[in-house]
Structure formats: C-alpha cells, structure tokens
Amino acid sequence: MNASDALKGVWQQARLPGEALAFARLAGADPVLPSSFAVGAAAQSTIAAAALAACELGHLRGTARRQVGVDMLHAAIECTGWFSIDGRVPDPWDAFSGLYLCADGHVRVHANFAHHRDGALRLLGLDPASGTLQRSDAEQAMFGWRALDFEAAAAERGLVATALRRFDEWDATPQGQAIAGQPLFTIERIGDAPPRALPTLRAQDRPLAHVRVLDLTRILAGPVGGRALAAYGADVMLVNSPHLPNIESIIDTSRGKLSAHVDLRTDSGRDTLRRLADDAHVFVQGYRPGGLGALGFSPEAVAERRPGIVYVSLTAYGTQGPWAPRRGFDSLVQTAMGFNHAEGEAAGDGKPRPLPMQILDQATGYLIAFGAAAALCRQQQEGGSWHVQVSLAQTGRWLRGLGRVPDGPRAARPDRTPFLEVSDSGFGRLEAVRHSAQLADRPAGWTRPSMPPGSHPPAWP
C-alpha cells in the first residue's frame, strides 16, 4: 500500500470529508530508510493526516482549505527522532536495554528507567546496588531463563520485557487475536454537550490557534502527538509530575510546548489539573491503563466536569485482550509482534534487528494529533464529548498491513543535514529535525522553545 492509500484509509475511518484529501501533496516512495517495512509511508501518511485534519478544523473555523505537502524522506527522518544538544547526541538506550539470548530464544528488556532496570536485574538474581554489574552479567543470567517464562515473570512484577516472536507466533496469541479484531484507532462519543465555539481564525493564524491541549504523556508517542499539535498552532501544556523521571528525548519533544509541574498525589495538584481541564479543549494521557482514572481523571469523569472535551488515551497493547493492562514501549512491541524477527530474515542473516526508528511510537504520536483534530471537527459540527483511543500494537498491525519493501534492507542511510534546524532551548543549543508537514500559506513549526519540566506555571496564557 502506498502512502496516499494509507492516508485515505486513515481519513475515511475518521469520517472526515473526502474532498479535503485533494489538498494533500505526498512526494517520495519507499525505501527511504533500510527496512523491509513501509516505514516511510507510515511516517508520511500519519504526519499528513495530522496536518490535514488540523487544517480541516481551521476550515470549519472560517479559513479556506489549505494544501498540505509532506515529503516522505523528510517525514521518515523526522520520525528517527534525531537531535543534539550543545553538540552532543544523547544515547537513547541504557546499557542494560536490548535483546538478550535465553535458553530457547530471545527477550528484549527495556531498562531506560532505573526502576525498570533494577527490577529486571533483581528478577535475574542480580543485585543492582552492587555497583559492579556489567551487561555480560545480565546476559549470563538470562541464559537460565526460557523466553516466555521471563516475559510472564516480568509482567507479573510490572516490569517491561517481551519475548521475541515470529509473526505467526504473535498471531496465535490471545493478544495478537485481540489486536487483529480492533481498528487502527477509535473515536467515540462519550457524552452530550453543545458545540463549543472556537475563535474565528485570522489570516495569519495557524489552524489550531487558540486550541488548548493538556499533554499528560511521557514516552515517546504521546509527546510526539502533543508536539505535532503545537506545530499547527495549539497551546500545548506538558504536565509532568515533579517526582517522576524523564528521558532525554523530552528535549526534542518539548518543542513548542509550555511545561508545568503538577503533583497529582496531592489534593492541591488534582485541583490544579481540574482547573486546567476546565479551560482545555483536548486532554491527552498516556499513563498506565487506569492510572489517571484512579485519581479522578478518567475520560468519563473529565467529560462530566468539562462537557465537550476531546480526551485521547494512549496504551501499549490496546483495550482488549489479556495484555491490555500491561505497560509497554515501542521496542518491546516490535519484538513481541514479530517485526524484529522479520527484519532479520529480510536482511538475510536471520539476526533479529529493530526497525530503523521507533516508528510505532512516532506514527502513533501523529495519530494522536490526527485523532484529536478529527474529534474537534466532530465536536464543532455535532457537539458532544469525545474519546480517541490509540495503541502501539494497533499501529503495529496497521504497519504490517502496509506491505513489505523487498529491496528495503539495502537502502542507504540518508543525509539528515538538509532537514535540521537549530534553536535555543532551556536545555542548551538544540539541533533537531524541523517539521515535515508544509502548509501552503502558513509554515508549520514551533514558536515556543523547548524548556525543562516545571519551567512554566500551571496556568493557561
């Protein structure tokens, strides 16, 4: 499937006007990165969908429809998430993250957060406090485990690790079957409300100007979605907890956003978030399933307090099947679903390998932005409160359905230099990929610099 067909399918699923598709201009073709999967089409089509839906909302607010252009190479490079800060390119992986050989296969461990790393090491019978552990110690300990046993034991402890599977093995699992029965995303009306009027746009406004977005997400899909909404003009407030850790990708994904601290463990913090939600149009959250609901911020609770809200939920494995409650990250979902095995076979050596970027995160992030804008269009026309749901596994199923690229593994790594921009940030001098969606009469991009968590007060400008 090419990117134009993929865009059309996404657009039609959201029941958006078909005539708007004529304003999309997509250039390029896979392969653009070394992969046997259509990662370029996945990047290009989801970015185009997000930008086009934002422009459709702008059209409902009084502007003419805008042409949206997305170059596939640029989109794919943007989805690599590359950046440098003061000339340093951060290493995205902890030393203990990655693929391990087991007694009967492989397991991938995600250890970027200290509590996940230490939990995995303890499960292996190792002491993370010893100060002398090496990766080789963990590799040796993993030899004594069967892959599925370690996966199950990690899940029971709230850790993040998955066994390497082939596609057919994933398809035979109850979770694989549950994902196969779900659409790419859902947009569901969850309450009654009149249409909530948005200010009429001026000629110089970007299509999401004056739209307020609460971004309660951390790793990586959710922050990408919020960043995309900011690129189209939304006021996006990233809400972090002062006690939770972050990874350095926040430097890149905070471009265009306000960044505030709110402690939801406290009554005052929850009151602050309620006040912010009262004046928000979109509420995006990517915490573990049920986590925010337990604090009083489920979709239904937010919609009851703030009728007309668009609430977006991100999960790893969807809302159905035995894995629905599990935590997960892109690298683990790739491994569990069969992508790492398939890439190894396509490369010819059979060595499991990841996709060339975290495309499940990235594409899901743009689907968050797309779903939010599409639901805002519905809210403007029909009223109601809306719940958008996306997951990494559903995006993975969709990516697999785009088909394979036979000569893809032999593609050369492209030069990212023509697509980079440099800006000042609260972290230092930031060099990163500029946004790949080009609007005909108004550049997409970020006016607010990336700032560390807590740099702004928890109040709308």
CSV table of C-alpha atoms in Angstrom, one decimal:
chain,number,residue,atom,x,y,z
A,1,MET,CA,0.0,0.0,0.0
A,2,ASN,CA,1.4,3.4,-0.9
A,3,ALA,CA,1.2,6.5,1.4
A,4,SER,CA,-1.7,8.1,-0.5
A,5,ASP,CA,-3.8,5.0,0.0
A,6,ALA,CA,-2.8,4.7,3.7
A,7,LEU,CA,-3.7,8.4,4.2
A,8,LYS,CA,-7.1,7.8,2.5
A,9,GLY,CA,-7.8,4.8,4.8
A,10,VAL,CA,-7.0,6.7,7.9
A,11,TRP,CA,-9.0,9.7,6.8
A,12,GLN,CA,-12.1,7.7,5.9
A,13,GLN,CA,-12.0,5.8,9.2
A,14,ALA,CA,-12.4,9.1,11.0
A,15,ARG,CA,-15.4,10.0,8.7
A,16,LEU,CA,-13.8,13.3,7.6
A,17,PRO,CA,-14.9,15.0,4.3
A,18,GLY,CA,-13.4,13.2,1.3
A,19,GLU,CA,-12.9,16.4,-0.7
A,20,ALA,CA,-10.2,17.5,1.8
A,21,LEU,CA,-7.9,14.7,0.5
A,22,ALA,CA,-7.4,16.6,-2.7
A,23,PHE,CA,-5.4,19.1,-0.8
A,24,ALA,CA,-2.7,16.6,0.3
A,25,ARG,CA,0.5,16.5,-1.7
A,26,LEU,CA,2.7,13.5,-1.0
A,27,ALA,CA,6.2,13.1,-2.6
A,28,GLY,CA,8.6,10.2,-2.5
A,29,ALA,CA,8.4,6.4,-2.2
A,30,ASP,CA,9.8,3.6,0.0
A,31,PRO,CA,12.5,2.7,0.7
A,32,VAL,CA,13.9,5.8,2.3
A,33,LEU,CA,15.5,4.0,5.3
A,34,PRO,CA,16.9,0.5,5.5
A,35,SER,CA,13.8,-1.6,6.3
A,36,SER,CA,11.7,-4.3,4.7
A,37,PHE,CA,8.6,-2.5,6.0
A,38,ALA,CA,7.0,0.7,4.6
A,39,VAL,CA,8.2,2.9,7.4
A,40,GLY,CA,8.4,5.9,5.0
A,41,ALA,CA,4.8,5.5,4.0
A,42,ALA,CA,3.8,5.1,7.7
A,43,ALA,CA,5.6,8.3,8.7
A,44,GLN,CA,4.4,10.3,5.7
A,45,SER,CA,0.7,9.3,5.8
A,46,THR,CA,0.3,9.8,9.6
A,47,ILE,CA,2.0,13.2,9.5
A,48,ALA,CA,-0.1,14.2,6.5
A,49,ALA,CA,-3.2,13.0,8.3
A,50,ALA,CA,-2.5,15.1,11.4
A,51,ALA,CA,-1.7,18.2,9.4
A,52,LEU,CA,-4.7,17.8,7.1
A,53,ALA,CA,-7.1,17.3,10.0
A,54,ALA,CA,-5.7,20.4,11.7
A,55,CYS,CA,-6.4,22.3,8.5
A,56,GLU,CA,-9.9,20.8,8.3
A,57,LEU,CA,-10.6,22.2,11.7
A,58,GLY,CA,-9.2,25.5,10.5
A,59,HIS,CA,-11.6,25.4,7.6
A,60,LEU,CA,-14.5,24.9,10.0
A,61,ARG,CA,-13.3,28.0,11.8
A,62,GLY,CA,-13.6,30.2,8.7
A,63,THR,CA,-10.5,29.7,6.5
A,64,ALA,CA,-10.1,28.2,3.1
A,65,ARG,CA,-8.8,24.6,2.9
A,66,ARG,CA,-5.0,24.6,2.8
A,67,GLN,CA,-2.7,22.5,0.7
A,68,VAL,CA,-0.6,20.2,2.9
A,69,GLY,CA,2.7,18.9,1.5
A,70,VAL,CA,4.8,16.1,3.1
A,71,ASP,CA,8.0,14.7,1.6
A,72,MET,CA,8.5,11.0,2.5
A,73,LEU,CA,12.2,11.3,3.1
A,74,HIS,CA,11.8,14.3,5.4
A,75,ALA,CA,8.9,12.6,7.3
A,76,ALA,CA,11.0,9.5,7.8
A,77,ILE,CA,14.0,11.4,9.1
A,78,GLU,CA,11.7,13.4,11.4
A,79,CYS,CA,10.5,10.1,12.8
A,80,THR,CA,14.0,8.9,13.7
A,81,GLY,CA,13.8,11.5,16.5
A,82,TRP,CA,17.4,12.5,16.0
A,83,PHE,CA,18.6,15.6,17.9
A,84,SER,CA,21.7,17.0,19.5
A,85,ILE,CA,22.1,19.3,22.5
A,86,ASP,CA,25.1,21.6,22.6
A,87,GLY,CA,26.7,19.3,20.0
A,88,ARG,CA,26.1,16.1,22.0
A,89,VAL,CA,23.9,13.4,20.5
A,90,PRO,CA,22.3,11.6,23.5
A,91,ASP,CA,22.4,7.8,23.6
A,92,PRO,CA,18.8,6.7,23.8
A,93,TRP,CA,19.5,3.4,25.5
A,94,ASP,CA,20.6,2.3,28.9
A,95,ALA,CA,23.5,-0.2,28.9
A,96,PHE,CA,21.1,-3.0,30.1
A,97,SER,CA,18.4,-2.3,27.5
A,98,GLY,CA,18.2,-4.5,24.4
A,99,LEU,CA,18.0,-8.1,23.2
A,100,TYR,CA,19.2,-11.0,25.3
A,101,LEU,CA,19.7,-14.6,24.3
A,102,CYS,CA,17.7,-17.1,26.5
A,103,ALA,CA,17.7,-20.8,26.8
A,104,ASP,CA,15.2,-21.1,24.0
A,105,GLY,CA,15.1,-17.8,22.2
A,106,HIS,CA,15.5,-14.1,22.9
A,107,VAL,CA,14.0,-11.5,25.2
A,108,ARG,CA,14.1,-7.7,24.9
A,109,VAL,CA,14.4,-5.7,28.1
A,110,HIS,CA,13.6,-2.0,28.4
A,111,ALA,CA,15.8,-0.6,31.1
A,112,ASN,CA,15.8,3.2,30.4
A,113,PHE,CA,14.1,3.9,33.7
A,114,ALA,CA,16.1,2.9,36.8
A,115,HIS,CA,13.2,1.2,38.5
A,116,HIS,CA,12.6,-1.0,35.4
A,117,ARG,CA,16.3,-1.8,35.1
A,118,ASP,CA,16.7,-2.6,38.7
A,119,GLY,CA,13.6,-4.7,38.8
A,120,ALA,CA,14.8,-6.7,35.8
A,121,LEU,CA,18.2,-7.3,37.3
A,122,ARG,CA,16.7,-8.5,40.6
A,123,LEU,CA,14.5,-10.9,38.6
A,124,LEU,CA,17.7,-12.2,37.1
A,125,GLY,CA,19.0,-12.8,40.6
A,126,LEU,CA,21.4,-9.9,40.4
A,127,ASP,CA,22.0,-7.0,42.9
A,128,PRO,CA,21.6,-3.6,41.1
A,129,ALA,CA,23.1,-1.9,44.2
A,130,SER,CA,26.4,-3.8,43.9
A,131,GLY,CA,28.0,-1.2,41.7
A,132,THR,CA,30.0,-3.7,39.7
A,133,LEU,CA,27.4,-5.2,37.4
A,134,GLN,CA,28.1,-5.4,33.7
A,135,ARG,CA,25.9,-6.2,30.7
A,136,SER,CA,27.7,-9.5,30.5
A,137,ASP,CA,26.4,-10.4,34.0
A,138,ALA,CA,22.8,-9.9,32.9
A,139,GLU,CA,23.5,-11.9,29.6
A,140,GLN,CA,24.9,-14.8,31.6
A,141,ALA,CA,21.9,-14.8,34.0
A,142,MET,CA,19.4,-14.7,31.1
A,143,PHE,CA,20.7,-18.0,29.7
A,144,GLY,CA,19.0,-19.8,32.5
A,145,TRP,CA,15.5,-18.5,31.6
A,146,ARG,CA,13.1,-19.6,28.9
A,147,ALA,CA,11.9,-16.5,27.0
A,148,LEU,CA,8.2,-16.8,27.7
A,149,ASP,CA,8.8,-17.5,31.3
A,150,PHE,CA,10.9,-14.4,31.7
A,151,GLU,CA,8.3,-12.3,29.9
A,152,ALA,CA,5.5,-13.6,32.2
A,153,ALA,CA,7.5,-13.1,35.3
A,154,ALA,CA,8.4,-9.5,34.3
A,155,ALA,CA,4.8,-8.7,33.6
A,156,GLU,CA,3.7,-10.0,37.0
A,157,ARG,CA,6.1,-7.6,38.6
A,158,GLY,CA,5.1,-4.6,36.5
A,159,LEU,CA,8.4,-4.7,34.5
A,160,VAL,CA,8.8,-4.3,30.8
A,161,ALA,CA,10.3,-7.2,28.8
A,162,THR,CA,8.9,-9.2,25.9
A,163,ALA,CA,9.9,-12.4,24.2
A,164,LEU,CA,11.0,-12.4,20.5
A,165,ARG,CA,8.2,-13.9,18.3
A,166,ARG,CA,7.6,-14.6,14.7
A,167,PHE,CA,4.5,-13.1,13.1
A,168,ASP,CA,2.7,-16.4,13.1
A,169,GLU,CA,3.6,-16.9,16.8
A,170,TRP,CA,2.2,-13.5,17.6
A,171,ASP,CA,-0.9,-14.1,15.6
A,172,ALA,CA,-1.7,-17.2,17.6
A,173,THR,CA,-1.6,-15.5,20.9
A,174,PRO,CA,-4.8,-14.2,22.5
A,175,GLN,CA,-3.4,-10.7,22.5
A,176,GLY,CA,-2.5,-11.0,18.8
A,177,GLN,CA,-6.0,-12.1,18.0
A,178,ALA,CA,-7.5,-9.3,20.1
A,179,ILE,CA,-5.4,-6.7,18.2
A,180,ALA,CA,-6.4,-8.2,14.9
A,181,GLY,CA,-10.1,-7.6,15.8
A,182,GLN,CA,-9.6,-3.9,16.5
A,183,PRO,CA,-9.4,-0.9,14.1
A,184,LEU,CA,-6.3,1.3,13.9
A,185,PHE,CA,-8.0,3.8,16.3
A,186,THR,CA,-11.4,4.7,17.7
A,187,ILE,CA,-13.2,8.0,18.0
A,188,GLU,CA,-16.2,7.5,20.3
A,189,ARG,CA,-18.8,10.0,21.6
A,190,ILE,CA,-18.9,9.6,25.4
A,191,GLY,CA,-21.2,12.4,26.5
A,192,ASP,CA,-23.6,15.1,25.4
A,193,ALA,CA,-22.5,18.7,25.0
A,194,PRO,CA,-23.3,21.6,22.7
A,195,PRO,CA,-20.7,22.5,20.1
A,196,ARG,CA,-18.0,24.6,21.9
A,197,ALA,CA,-17.3,27.6,19.7
A,198,LEU,CA,-13.7,28.3,18.9
A,199,PRO,CA,-12.5,31.8,18.0
A,200,THR,CA,-12.6,32.7,14.3
A,201,LEU,CA,-9.2,32.4,12.8
A,202,ARG,CA,-7.3,35.4,11.4
A,203,ALA,CA,-5.4,35.2,8.1
A,204,GLN,CA,-2.1,34.9,9.9
A,205,ASP,CA,-3.2,32.2,12.3
A,206,ARG,CA,-2.2,28.6,12.2
A,207,PRO,CA,-5.2,26.2,12.0
A,208,LEU,CA,-5.1,25.2,15.7
A,209,ALA,CA,-4.6,28.7,17.1
A,210,HIS,CA,-6.4,29.1,20.5
A,211,VAL,CA,-6.9,25.4,20.9
A,212,ARG,CA,-5.7,24.4,24.4
A,213,VAL,CA,-4.2,20.9,24.9
A,214,LEU,CA,-3.2,19.2,28.1
A,215,ASP,CA,-0.4,16.8,27.4
A,216,LEU,CA,-0.1,14.2,30.2
A,217,THR,CA,2.3,11.9,28.4
A,218,ARG,CA,5.9,10.9,28.9
A,219,ILE,CA,7.5,8.3,26.5
A,220,LEU,CA,7.5,8.8,23.2
A,221,ALA,CA,4.3,8.6,21.2
A,222,GLY,CA,2.3,10.9,23.4
A,223,PRO,CA,4.9,13.7,23.5
A,224,VAL,CA,5.2,13.4,19.7
A,225,GLY,CA,1.5,13.9,19.4
A,226,GLY,CA,1.5,17.0,21.6
A,227,ARG,CA,4.4,18.4,19.7
A,228,ALA,CA,2.6,18.0,16.4
A,229,LEU,CA,-0.5,19.8,17.7
A,230,ALA,CA,1.8,22.6,18.8
A,231,ALA,CA,3.3,22.8,15.3
A,232,TYR,CA,-0.2,23.6,14.0
A,233,GLY,CA,-0.7,26.4,16.5
A,234,ALA,CA,-2.2,24.8,19.6
A,235,ASP,CA,-1.3,26.0,23.1
A,236,VAL,CA,0.1,22.7,24.4
A,237,MET,CA,0.9,22.4,28.1
A,238,LEU,CA,3.1,19.4,29.0
A,239,VAL,CA,2.2,18.4,32.6
A,240,ASN,CA,4.9,16.5,34.4
A,241,SER,CA,5.0,15.1,37.9
A,242,PRO,CA,7.9,16.5,39.9
A,243,HIS,CA,8.7,13.0,41.3
A,244,LEU,CA,8.8,11.0,38.1
A,245,PRO,CA,11.9,10.6,35.9
A,246,ASN,CA,12.2,11.6,32.3
A,247,ILE,CA,14.5,10.6,29.5
A,248,GLU,CA,16.4,13.0,27.3
A,249,SER,CA,14.0,12.7,24.3
A,250,ILE,CA,11.9,15.2,26.3
A,251,ILE,CA,14.4,17.9,24.9
A,252,ASP,CA,13.2,17.2,21.4
A,253,THR,CA,9.5,16.5,22.0
A,254,SER,CA,9.0,19.6,24.2
A,255,ARG,CA,9.5,22.0,21.3
A,256,GLY,CA,6.5,24.3,21.1
A,257,LYS,CA,5.1,23.5,24.5
A,258,LEU,CA,4.6,25.1,27.8
A,259,SER,CA,6.0,22.8,30.5
A,260,ALA,CA,4.5,22.7,34.0
A,261,HIS,CA,4.8,20.6,37.2
A,262,VAL,CA,1.6,19.3,38.8
A,263,ASP,CA,1.8,16.7,41.6
A,264,LEU,CA,-1.3,14.5,41.3
A,265,ARG,CA,-0.5,12.8,44.6
A,266,THR,CA,-1.8,15.9,46.4
A,267,ASP,CA,-5.3,17.4,46.7
A,268,SER,CA,-3.9,20.8,45.5
A,269,GLY,CA,-2.3,19.2,42.5
A,270,ARG,CA,-5.5,17.4,41.5
A,271,ASP,CA,-7.4,20.7,41.9
A,272,THR,CA,-4.9,22.4,39.7
A,273,LEU,CA,-5.3,19.8,36.9
A,274,ARG,CA,-9.1,20.1,37.2
A,275,ARG,CA,-8.9,23.9,36.7
A,276,LEU,CA,-6.6,23.4,33.7
A,277,ALA,CA,-9.0,20.9,32.2
A,278,ASP,CA,-11.9,23.3,32.7
A,279,ASP,CA,-10.4,25.6,30.1
A,280,ALA,CA,-8.9,22.9,27.8
A,281,HIS,CA,-10.2,21.6,24.5
A,282,VAL,CA,-8.1,18.4,24.4
A,283,PHE,CA,-6.8,16.2,27.2
A,284,VAL,CA,-4.1,13.6,26.1
A,285,GLN,CA,-2.9,11.0,28.5
A,286,GLY,CA,-0.5,8.0,28.2
A,287,TYR,CA,-0.2,6.7,31.7
A,288,ARG,CA,-0.7,3.0,32.6
A,289,PRO,CA,-4.3,1.9,32.0
A,290,GLY,CA,-6.5,3.0,34.8
A,291,GLY,CA,-3.8,5.2,36.5
A,292,LEU,CA,-5.4,8.5,35.9
A,293,GLY,CA,-8.9,7.1,36.3
A,294,ALA,CA,-8.0,6.2,39.9
A,295,LEU,CA,-7.1,9.8,40.6
A,296,GLY,CA,-10.4,11.1,39.2
A,297,PHE,CA,-9.4,11.8,35.6
A,298,SER,CA,-11.0,9.0,33.6
A,299,PRO,CA,-12.5,10.0,30.2
A,300,GLU,CA,-16.0,9.9,31.7
A,301,ALA,CA,-15.0,12.0,34.8
A,302,VAL,CA,-13.3,14.7,32.7
A,303,ALA,CA,-16.2,14.8,30.2
A,304,GLU,CA,-18.7,15.1,33.1
A,305,ARG,CA,-16.8,18.1,34.5
A,306,ARG,CA,-15.9,19.6,31.2
A,307,PRO,CA,-18.6,18.8,28.6
A,308,GLY,CA,-17.3,19.0,25.1
A,309,ILE,CA,-13.8,17.8,25.9
A,310,VAL,CA,-11.8,15.6,23.5
A,311,TYR,CA,-10.0,13.0,25.6
A,312,VAL,CA,-7.2,11.0,24.0
A,313,SER,CA,-5.9,7.7,25.5
A,314,LEU,CA,-2.7,6.0,24.6
A,315,THR,CA,-1.8,2.5,25.5
A,316,ALA,CA,0.8,-0.1,24.5
A,317,TYR,CA,-1.5,-3.1,23.7
A,318,GLY,CA,-5.0,-1.6,23.2
A,319,THR,CA,-8.0,-2.0,25.4
A,320,GLN,CA,-8.9,-5.7,24.7
A,321,GLY,CA,-7.1,-9.0,25.4
A,322,PRO,CA,-5.0,-10.2,28.3
A,323,TRP,CA,-2.2,-7.8,27.7
A,324,ALA,CA,-4.4,-4.7,27.8
A,325,PRO,CA,-3.2,-3.7,31.3
A,326,ARG,CA,0.5,-4.2,30.5
A,327,ARG,CA,3.0,-1.4,30.2
A,328,GLY,CA,5.0,-1.3,27.1
A,329,PHE,CA,7.3,0.6,24.8
A,330,ASP,CA,7.9,0.7,21.1
A,331,SER,CA,11.0,-1.6,21.1
A,332,LEU,CA,9.1,-4.2,23.1
A,333,VAL,CA,6.0,-4.1,21.0
A,334,GLN,CA,8.2,-4.6,17.9
A,335,THR,CA,9.8,-7.6,19.4
A,336,ALA,CA,6.6,-9.2,20.7
A,337,MET,CA,4.7,-8.7,17.4
A,338,GLY,CA,7.3,-10.2,15.1
A,339,PHE,CA,8.9,-7.2,13.5
A,340,ASN,CA,12.4,-7.8,14.8
A,341,HIS,CA,12.4,-11.4,13.6
A,342,ALA,CA,11.0,-10.4,10.2
A,343,GLU,CA,13.7,-7.7,9.7
A,344,GLY,CA,16.4,-10.2,10.5
A,345,GLU,CA,15.1,-12.6,7.9
A,346,ALA,CA,14.7,-9.9,5.3
A,347,ALA,CA,18.3,-8.8,5.9
A,348,GLY,CA,19.5,-12.3,5.0
A,349,ASP,CA,21.4,-13.2,8.1
A,350,GLY,CA,18.5,-14.1,10.4
A,351,LYS,CA,19.8,-11.9,13.2
A,352,PRO,CA,16.9,-10.2,14.9
A,353,ARG,CA,17.0,-6.5,14.5
A,354,PRO,CA,14.8,-3.5,15.2
A,355,LEU,CA,13.1,-1.2,12.7
A,356,PRO,CA,15.3,1.7,11.8
A,357,MET,CA,13.3,4.1,14.0
A,358,GLN,CA,10.7,3.8,16.7
A,359,ILE,CA,8.0,4.1,14.1
A,360,LEU,CA,5.3,2.6,16.2
A,361,ASP,CA,5.8,5.4,18.7
A,362,GLN,CA,6.2,8.1,16.0
A,363,ALA,CA,3.2,7.1,13.8
A,364,THR,CA,1.0,6.6,16.9
A,365,GLY,CA,2.0,10.1,18.0
A,366,TYR,CA,0.8,11.6,14.8
A,367,LEU,CA,-2.4,9.5,15.0
A,368,ILE,CA,-2.9,11.1,18.5
A,369,ALA,CA,-2.7,14.6,16.8
A,370,PHE,CA,-4.9,13.4,13.9
A,371,GLY,CA,-7.5,11.9,16.2
A,372,ALA,CA,-7.6,15.0,18.4
A,373,ALA,CA,-8.1,17.3,15.4
A,374,ALA,CA,-10.7,14.9,13.8
A,375,ALA,CA,-12.6,14.7,17.1
A,376,LEU,CA,-12.5,18.5,17.4
A,377,CYS,CA,-14.1,18.7,14.0
A,378,ARG,CA,-16.8,16.4,15.1
A,379,GLN,CA,-17.3,18.4,18.3
A,380,GLN,CA,-17.7,21.6,16.3
A,381,GLN,CA,-20.3,20.1,14.0
A,382,GLU,CA,-22.2,17.7,16.2
A,383,GLY,CA,-21.4,18.7,19.8
A,384,GLY,CA,-20.7,16.0,22.3
A,385,SER,CA,-17.6,14.9,24.3
A,386,TRP,CA,-15.3,12.5,22.6
A,387,HIS,CA,-12.8,9.8,23.4
A,388,VAL,CA,-10.0,8.9,21.0
A,389,GLN,CA,-8.1,5.7,21.6
A,390,VAL,CA,-4.8,4.6,20.0
A,391,SER,CA,-2.2,2.0,20.9
A,392,LEU,CA,1.3,1.0,19.7
A,393,ALA,CA,0.1,-2.6,18.9
A,394,GLN,CA,-2.8,-1.4,16.8
A,395,THR,CA,-0.3,0.8,14.9
A,396,GLY,CA,2.0,-2.2,14.5
A,397,ARG,CA,-0.8,-4.2,13.0
A,398,TRP,CA,-1.5,-1.4,10.6
A,399,LEU,CA,2.2,-1.0,9.6
A,400,ARG,CA,2.3,-4.7,8.8
A,401,GLY,CA,-0.7,-4.3,6.6
A,402,LEU,CA,1.0,-1.7,4.5
A,403,GLY,CA,3.1,-4.5,3.0
A,404,ARG,CA,6.8,-5.2,2.6
A,405,VAL,CA,9.5,-3.5,0.7
A,406,PRO,CA,11.6,-6.2,-1.0
A,407,ASP,CA,14.7,-4.1,-1.6
A,408,GLY,CA,14.3,-2.1,1.6
A,409,PRO,CA,17.1,-3.6,3.7
A,410,ARG,CA,19.6,-2.5,1.1
A,411,ALA,CA,18.6,1.2,1.2
A,412,ALA,CA,21.4,3.6,2.3
A,413,ARG,CA,21.0,5.8,5.4
A,414,PRO,CA,20.2,9.2,4.1
A,415,ASP,CA,21.8,12.5,5.0
A,416,ARG,CA,19.7,14.3,7.6
A,417,THR,CA,21.5,17.6,7.3
A,418,PRO,CA,19.1,19.4,4.9
A,419,PHE,CA,16.2,18.8,7.3
A,420,LEU,CA,17.8,20.2,10.5
A,421,GLU,CA,17.1,23.4,12.3
A,422,VAL,CA,18.9,25.0,15.3
A,423,SER,CA,17.2,26.8,18.2
A,424,ASP,CA,17.9,28.0,21.7
A,425,SER,CA,16.2,26.0,24.4
A,426,GLY,CA,16.1,25.7,28.2
A,427,PHE,CA,18.4,22.7,27.8
A,428,GLY,CA,21.0,24.3,25.6
A,429,ARG,CA,21.6,24.8,21.9
A,430,LEU,CA,19.2,22.3,20.2
A,431,GLU,CA,19.7,20.9,16.7
A,432,ALA,CA,16.8,18.8,15.6
A,433,VAL,CA,14.6,17.9,12.6
A,434,ARG,CA,12.2,20.6,11.5
A,435,HIS,CA,8.6,19.6,11.0
A,436,SER,CA,8.0,17.9,7.7
A,437,ALA,CA,4.4,19.0,7.0
A,438,GLN,CA,4.3,22.2,5.0
A,439,LEU,CA,1.1,24.2,4.9
A,440,ALA,CA,0.5,26.3,1.8
A,441,ASP,CA,0.2,29.7,3.3
A,442,ARG,CA,1.4,29.3,6.9
A,443,PRO,CA,4.6,27.4,7.9
A,444,ALA,CA,4.1,24.7,10.5
A,445,GLY,CA,6.6,24.7,13.3
A,446,TRP,CA,7.2,25.8,16.8
A,447,THR,CA,7.3,29.3,18.3
A,448,ARG,CA,7.9,28.3,21.9
A,449,PRO,CA,11.4,26.9,22.8
A,450,SER,CA,11.8,23.5,24.4
A,451,MET,CA,12.0,24.0,28.2
A,452,PRO,CA,12.7,21.8,31.1
A,453,PRO,CA,9.8,20.4,33.1
A,454,GLY,CA,8.4,22.9,35.6
A,455,SER,CA,9.6,25.9,33.6
A,456,HIS,CA,6.1,27.4,33.4
A,457,PRO,CA,3.3,27.9,35.9
A,458,PRO,CA,0.3,25.6,35.6
A,459,ALA,CA,-1.9,28.3,34.1
A,460,TRP,CA,-3.1,29.0,30.5
A,461,PRO,CA,-1.5,32.0,28.8
